[in-house]
Amino acid sequence: MIQKNKYLIGVIALLALALFTVPCLAMEGPDSIELDSLAELYEPVQFDHIMHVEAAGDDCSVCHHHTTGTPVQDENCIGCHANSGEADEVACSACHPANRFQADYLNKIDENYRLNHVDKVGLKAAYHIKCMGCHEENDAPTGCQDCHTRTEAGDKMFRSGKYAPKGGNKSRKSGH
Amino acid sequence: MKVFNRRNFLKGGVAGGAAATLLSKSKDAGAAKSFGGYPNSMGVLVDLTRCVGCRSCEAACNKEQGLPAPDLPFDDTSVFEEKRRTSEGAYTVVNKYDTSKDHPLFRKIQCNHCNEPACLTSCFVNAYKKTPEGAVTYDPTVCVGCRTCMVACPFYVPAYSYSSVINPVVKKCVFCYDTRLKFGRPPACVESCPKEVLSFGKRKDLIKIAHQRIRSKPDLYVNHVYGEKEVGGTSWMYLSSVPFDEVGFDTHLGNQPIISYVKEFLTIVPMVLTIWPALFAGFHLLANRKDSKKNEKQSITNGEG
């Protein structure tokens, strides 16, 4: 009997939760995402989407701007996107290009200068600006390797780890 | 009556010549319009408010340009204890500044690739070149190591390879011209930056983007784009959340290209170097003609005697 009651309470609680979160479509989102499209100097990031939905207080627009159908926060966006509804794709990479500074993309900007989205950041910057901005505000980790460990290629470029310069802390003449 | 002797004649010649030179040249200088930069040149907009001092740009520059190993790894933040300058081993450095805001700001230093570069103007072997893509490049094979460009640069950027005994030359950022820019690709530092502190694009577009950022976040940015007008405009431009002098920028450079301060003087130099020797050699020969004729006669007479 007690078992059955517990089960019922559980179902009711779940239903209530579902009701309250209907305005936000986060429940449709993935539980976890592997951010790997740019991984080269750092390992891919295992992004815990569910945890971050909770951290954002179930407000999708904190990260997804106006694309999920929830009211957008940024006053610069409201003018056009107060009621623009849900976008076909909501993944960061759907809007933020990985080739932000390649010639074909830059020429497009040059031709359509009047677009408001002319200053839209690329995918790498979209991740870092959004993630680190929020992490700083909430005292979450902000070190590079707190989120993604560096690969051997990364160690090589940063001249760190086994590629660290030998001879330690000697000062070089500035060349002036 | 004024005695017309050689000394007075020369005095008049010098004064008249100098006056003519100055008058004609200042007219030329007035007519010569400021260059203002190539219309479709590329640039980089540096948004200091985004930089976290990860030094990825330094590491990328080191790799791209094949520079020597640094003293410390690029993930070592102890370098921020001092204000560094660009050197023969580092064409770009990031410095940390304590500001009037409650957080420090980081500033990347490299060649700003002026529209009208003072280094180029000062170089007497024409080692420097401003390419239509926006880069200020230099040809180390013609550099004679006079280091005048180091004195001329308002940003103190060019460094000198003092370590080279055989062939020391000037070293600086070249906007990755040979490996990237001339193929339409962004420089290595821009590509490595995780937060798009560095935005690459056409300079004219970047200016619009910079002002749009200021407009959309007027509380964040100071209302100035450093490099839009400074010293005639630079390809690299900056946005900041604190007054620029707080983060190590020289705010007293003015908007005139450095060349405009020396244009009048420099146009006289070739005239002095080419015309004056011939002119005065001619005066000398004329003045001594009588003497040499006399000597000639004398020697003929002596010979006869």
mmCIF file of N, CA and C in Angstrom, chain B residues 192-244:
data_model
loop_
_atom_site.group_PDB
_atom_site.id
_atom_site.type_symbol
_atom_site.label_atom_id
_atom_site.label_comp_id
_atom_site.label_asym_id
_atom_site.label_seq_id
_atom_site.Cartn_x
_atom_site.Cartn_y
_atom_site.Cartn_z
ATOM 1 N N SER B 192 43.348 31.466 -34.085
ATOM 2 C CA SER B 192 43.534 30.729 -32.833
ATOM 3 C C SER B 192 42.712 31.296 -31.684
ATOM 4 N N CYS B 193 42.242 32.534 -31.833
ATOM 5 C CA CYS B 193 41.596 33.194 -30.696
ATOM 6 C C CYS B 193 40.265 32.516 -30.358
ATOM 7 N N PRO B 194 40.104 32.028 -29.122
ATOM 8 C CA PRO B 194 38.875 31.308 -28.788
ATOM 9 C C PRO B 194 37.647 32.207 -28.669
ATOM 10 N N LYS B 195 37.824 33.486 -28.366
ATOM 11 C CA LYS B 195 36.660 34.328 -28.089
ATOM 12 C C LYS B 195 36.435 35.415 -29.131
ATOM 13 N N GLU B 196 37.073 35.298 -30.263
ATOM 14 C CA GLU B 196 36.935 36.315 -31.305
ATOM 15 C C GLU B 196 37.210 37.705 -30.743
ATOM 16 N N VAL B 197 38.216 37.763 -29.887
ATOM 17 C CA VAL B 197 38.731 39.071 -29.496
ATOM 18 C C VAL B 197 39.206 39.755 -30.775
ATOM 19 N N LEU B 198 39.751 38.929 -31.675
ATOM 20 C CA LEU B 198 40.272 39.407 -32.940
ATOM 21 C C LEU B 198 39.268 39.069 -34.046
ATOM 22 N N SER B 199 38.727 40.110 -34.687
ATOM 23 C CA SER B 199 37.830 39.895 -35.822
ATOM 24 C C SER B 199 38.522 40.361 -37.084
ATOM 25 N N PHE B 200 38.584 39.467 -38.064
ATOM 26 C CA PHE B 200 39.252 39.756 -39.321
ATOM 27 C C PHE B 200 38.211 40.140 -40.366
ATOM 28 N N GLY B 201 38.503 41.120 -41.191
ATOM 29 C CA GLY B 201 37.560 41.500 -42.241
ATOM 30 C C GLY B 201 38.080 42.698 -43.004
ATOM 31 N N LYS B 202 37.246 43.185 -43.940
ATOM 32 C CA LYS B 202 37.640 44.403 -44.645
ATOM 33 C C LYS B 202 37.646 45.548 -43.643
ATOM 34 N N ARG B 203 38.662 46.376 -43.742
ATOM 35 C CA ARG B 203 38.816 47.443 -42.755
ATOM 36 C C ARG B 203 37.564 48.314 -42.688
ATOM 37 N N LYS B 204 37.003 48.640 -43.855
ATOM 38 C CA LYS B 204 35.839 49.530 -43.864
ATOM 39 C C LYS B 204 34.641 48.862 -43.171
ATOM 40 N N ASP B 205 34.510 47.528 -43.308
ATOM 41 C CA ASP B 205 33.429 46.818 -42.625
ATOM 42 C C ASP B 205 33.670 46.774 -41.118
ATOM 43 N N LEU B 206 34.934 46.574 -40.749
ATOM 44 C CA LEU B 206 35.266 46.482 -39.322
ATOM 45 C C LEU B 206 34.962 47.786 -38.598
ATOM 46 N N ILE B 207 35.185 48.914 -39.294
ATOM 47 C CA ILE B 207 34.889 50.210 -38.672
ATOM 48 C C ILE B 207 33.392 50.296 -38.362
ATOM 49 N N LYS B 208 32.566 49.842 -39.333
ATOM 50 C CA LYS B 208 31.119 49.866 -39.109
ATOM 51 C C LYS B 208 30.744 48.926 -37.966
ATOM 52 N N ILE B 209 31.339 47.731 -37.965
ATOM 53 C CA ILE B 209 31.041 46.761 -36.908
ATOM 54 C C ILE B 209 31.436 47.328 -35.545
ATOM 55 N N ALA B 210 32.605 47.985 -35.498
ATOM 56 C CA ALA B 210 33.078 48.547 -34.230
ATOM 57 C C ALA B 210 32.073 49.565 -33.693
ATOM 58 N N HIS B 211 31.603 50.453 -34.576
ATOM 59 C CA HIS B 211 30.653 51.473 -34.115
ATOM 60 C C HIS B 211 29.308 50.846 -33.763
ATOM 61 N N GLN B 212 28.953 49.786 -34.457
ATOM 62 C CA GLN B 212 27.700 49.097 -34.123
ATOM 63 C C GLN B 212 27.787 48.473 -32.726
ATOM 64 N N ARG B 213 28.968 47.903 -32.412
ATOM 65 C CA ARG B 213 29.140 47.314 -31.075
ATOM 66 C C ARG B 213 29.014 48.389 -29.995
ATOM 67 N N ILE B 214 29.627 49.553 -30.256
ATOM 68 C CA ILE B 214 29.546 50.637 -29.271
ATOM 69 C C ILE B 214 28.092 51.078 -29.095
ATOM 70 N N ARG B 215 27.376 51.189 -30.224
ATOM 71 C CA ARG B 215 25.971 51.605 -30.165
ATOM 72 C C ARG B 215 25.111 50.600 -29.398
ATOM 73 N N SER B 216 25.366 49.296 -29.645
ATOM 74 C CA SER B 216 24.495 48.304 -29.020
ATOM 75 C C SER B 216 24.837 48.086 -27.545
ATOM 76 N N LYS B 217 26.080 48.398 -27.147
ATOM 77 C CA LYS B 217 26.435 48.273 -25.728
ATOM 78 C C LYS B 217 27.174 49.512 -25.250
ATOM 79 N N PRO B 218 26.468 50.651 -25.195
ATOM 80 C CA PRO B 218 27.134 51.907 -24.833
ATOM 81 C C PRO B 218 27.683 51.922 -23.404
ATOM 82 N N ASP B 219 27.138 51.073 -22.538
ATOM 83 C CA ASP B 219 27.651 51.042 -21.170
ATOM 84 C C ASP B 219 28.953 50.259 -21.064
ATOM 85 N N LEU B 220 29.158 49.361 -22.017
ATOM 86 C CA LEU B 220 30.356 48.521 -21.957
ATOM 87 C C LEU B 220 31.573 49.220 -22.543
ATOM 88 N N TYR B 221 31.393 49.852 -23.720
ATOM 89 C CA TYR B 221 32.551 50.382 -24.445
ATOM 90 C C TYR B 221 32.732 51.876 -24.231
ATOM 91 N N VAL B 222 34.011 52.330 -24.269
ATOM 92 C CA VAL B 222 34.241 53.771 -24.409
ATOM 93 C C VAL B 222 34.001 54.104 -25.883
ATOM 94 N N ASN B 223 33.511 55.323 -26.132
ATOM 95 C CA ASN B 223 33.072 55.667 -27.485
ATOM 96 C C ASN B 223 34.252 56.093 -28.351
ATOM 97 N N HIS B 224 35.114 55.153 -28.638
ATOM 98 C CA HIS B 224 36.267 55.458 -29.481
ATOM 99 C C HIS B 224 36.787 54.170 -30.106
ATOM 100 N N VAL B 225 37.126 54.227 -31.366
ATOM 101 C CA VAL B 225 37.761 53.083 -32.025
ATOM 102 C C VAL B 225 39.208 53.465 -32.274
ATOM 103 N N TYR B 226 40.094 52.931 -31.446
ATOM 104 C CA TYR B 226 41.506 53.309 -31.560
ATOM 105 C C TYR B 226 42.078 52.706 -32.847
ATOM 106 N N GLY B 227 42.645 53.568 -33.673
ATOM 107 C CA GLY B 227 43.216 53.092 -34.935
ATOM 108 C C GLY B 227 42.358 53.439 -36.129
ATOM 109 N N GLU B 228 41.120 53.872 -35.873
ATOM 110 C CA GLU B 228 40.281 54.297 -36.997
ATOM 111 C C GLU B 228 40.897 55.537 -37.641
ATOM 112 N N LYS B 229 41.367 56.453 -36.787
ATOM 113 C CA LYS B 229 41.922 57.698 -37.316
ATOM 114 C C LYS B 229 43.362 57.942 -36.889
ATOM 115 N N GLU B 230 43.813 57.297 -35.817
ATOM 116 C CA GLU B 230 45.150 57.569 -35.289
ATOM 117 C C GLU B 230 46.217 57.412 -36.376
ATOM 118 N N VAL B 231 47.161 58.319 -36.389
ATOM 119 C CA VAL B 231 48.256 58.383 -37.378
ATOM 120 C C VAL B 231 47.798 58.044 -38.799
ATOM 121 N N GLY B 232 46.634 58.566 -39.161
ATOM 122 C CA GLY B 232 46.128 58.353 -40.516
ATOM 123 C C GLY B 232 45.377 57.051 -40.685
ATOM 124 N N GLY B 233 45.138 56.339 -39.601
ATOM 125 C CA GLY B 233 44.391 55.083 -39.664
ATOM 126 C C GLY B 233 45.318 53.878 -39.690
ATOM 127 N N THR B 234 44.933 52.833 -38.965
ATOM 128 C CA THR B 234 45.724 51.602 -38.952
ATOM 129 C C THR B 234 44.821 50.428 -39.322
ATOM 130 N N SER B 235 45.416 49.375 -39.843
ATOM 131 C CA SER B 235 44.631 48.196 -40.223
ATOM 132 C C SER B 235 44.115 47.457 -38.993
ATOM 133 N N TRP B 236 44.874 47.511 -37.907
ATOM 134 C CA TRP B 236 44.429 46.905 -36.654
ATOM 135 C C TRP B 236 43.798 47.994 -35.808
ATOM 136 N N MET B 237 42.587 47.711 -35.313
ATOM 137 C CA MET B 237 41.867 48.725 -34.534
ATOM 138 C C MET B 237 41.371 48.098 -33.234
ATOM 139 N N TYR B 238 41.058 48.945 -32.270
ATOM 140 C CA TYR B 238 40.767 48.434 -30.931
ATOM 141 C C TYR B 238 39.496 49.023 -30.328
ATOM 142 N N LEU B 239 38.798 48.185 -29.573
ATOM 143 C CA LEU B 239 37.682 48.626 -28.736
ATOM 144 C C LEU B 239 38.047 48.324 -27.291
ATOM 145 N N SER B 240 37.651 49.221 -26.385
ATOM 146 C CA SER B 240 38.010 49.007 -24.989
ATOM 147 C C SER B 240 36.864 49.427 -24.079
ATOM 148 N N SER B 241 36.865 48.853 -22.859
ATOM 149 C CA SER B 241 35.865 49.256 -21.877
ATOM 150 C C SER B 241 36.407 50.309 -20.928
ATOM 151 N N VAL B 242 37.697 50.627 -21.041
ATOM 152 C CA VAL B 242 38.284 51.694 -20.217
ATOM 153 C C VAL B 242 39.000 52.661 -21.155
ATOM 154 N N PRO B 243 39.232 53.912 -20.706
ATOM 155 C CA PRO B 243 39.970 54.850 -21.552
ATOM 156 C C PRO B 243 41.287 54.213 -22.028
ATOM 157 N N PHE B 244 41.639 54.477 -23.295
ATOM 158 C CA PHE B 244 42.739 53.733 -23.903
ATOM 159 C C PHE B 244 44.085 53.941 -23.217
#
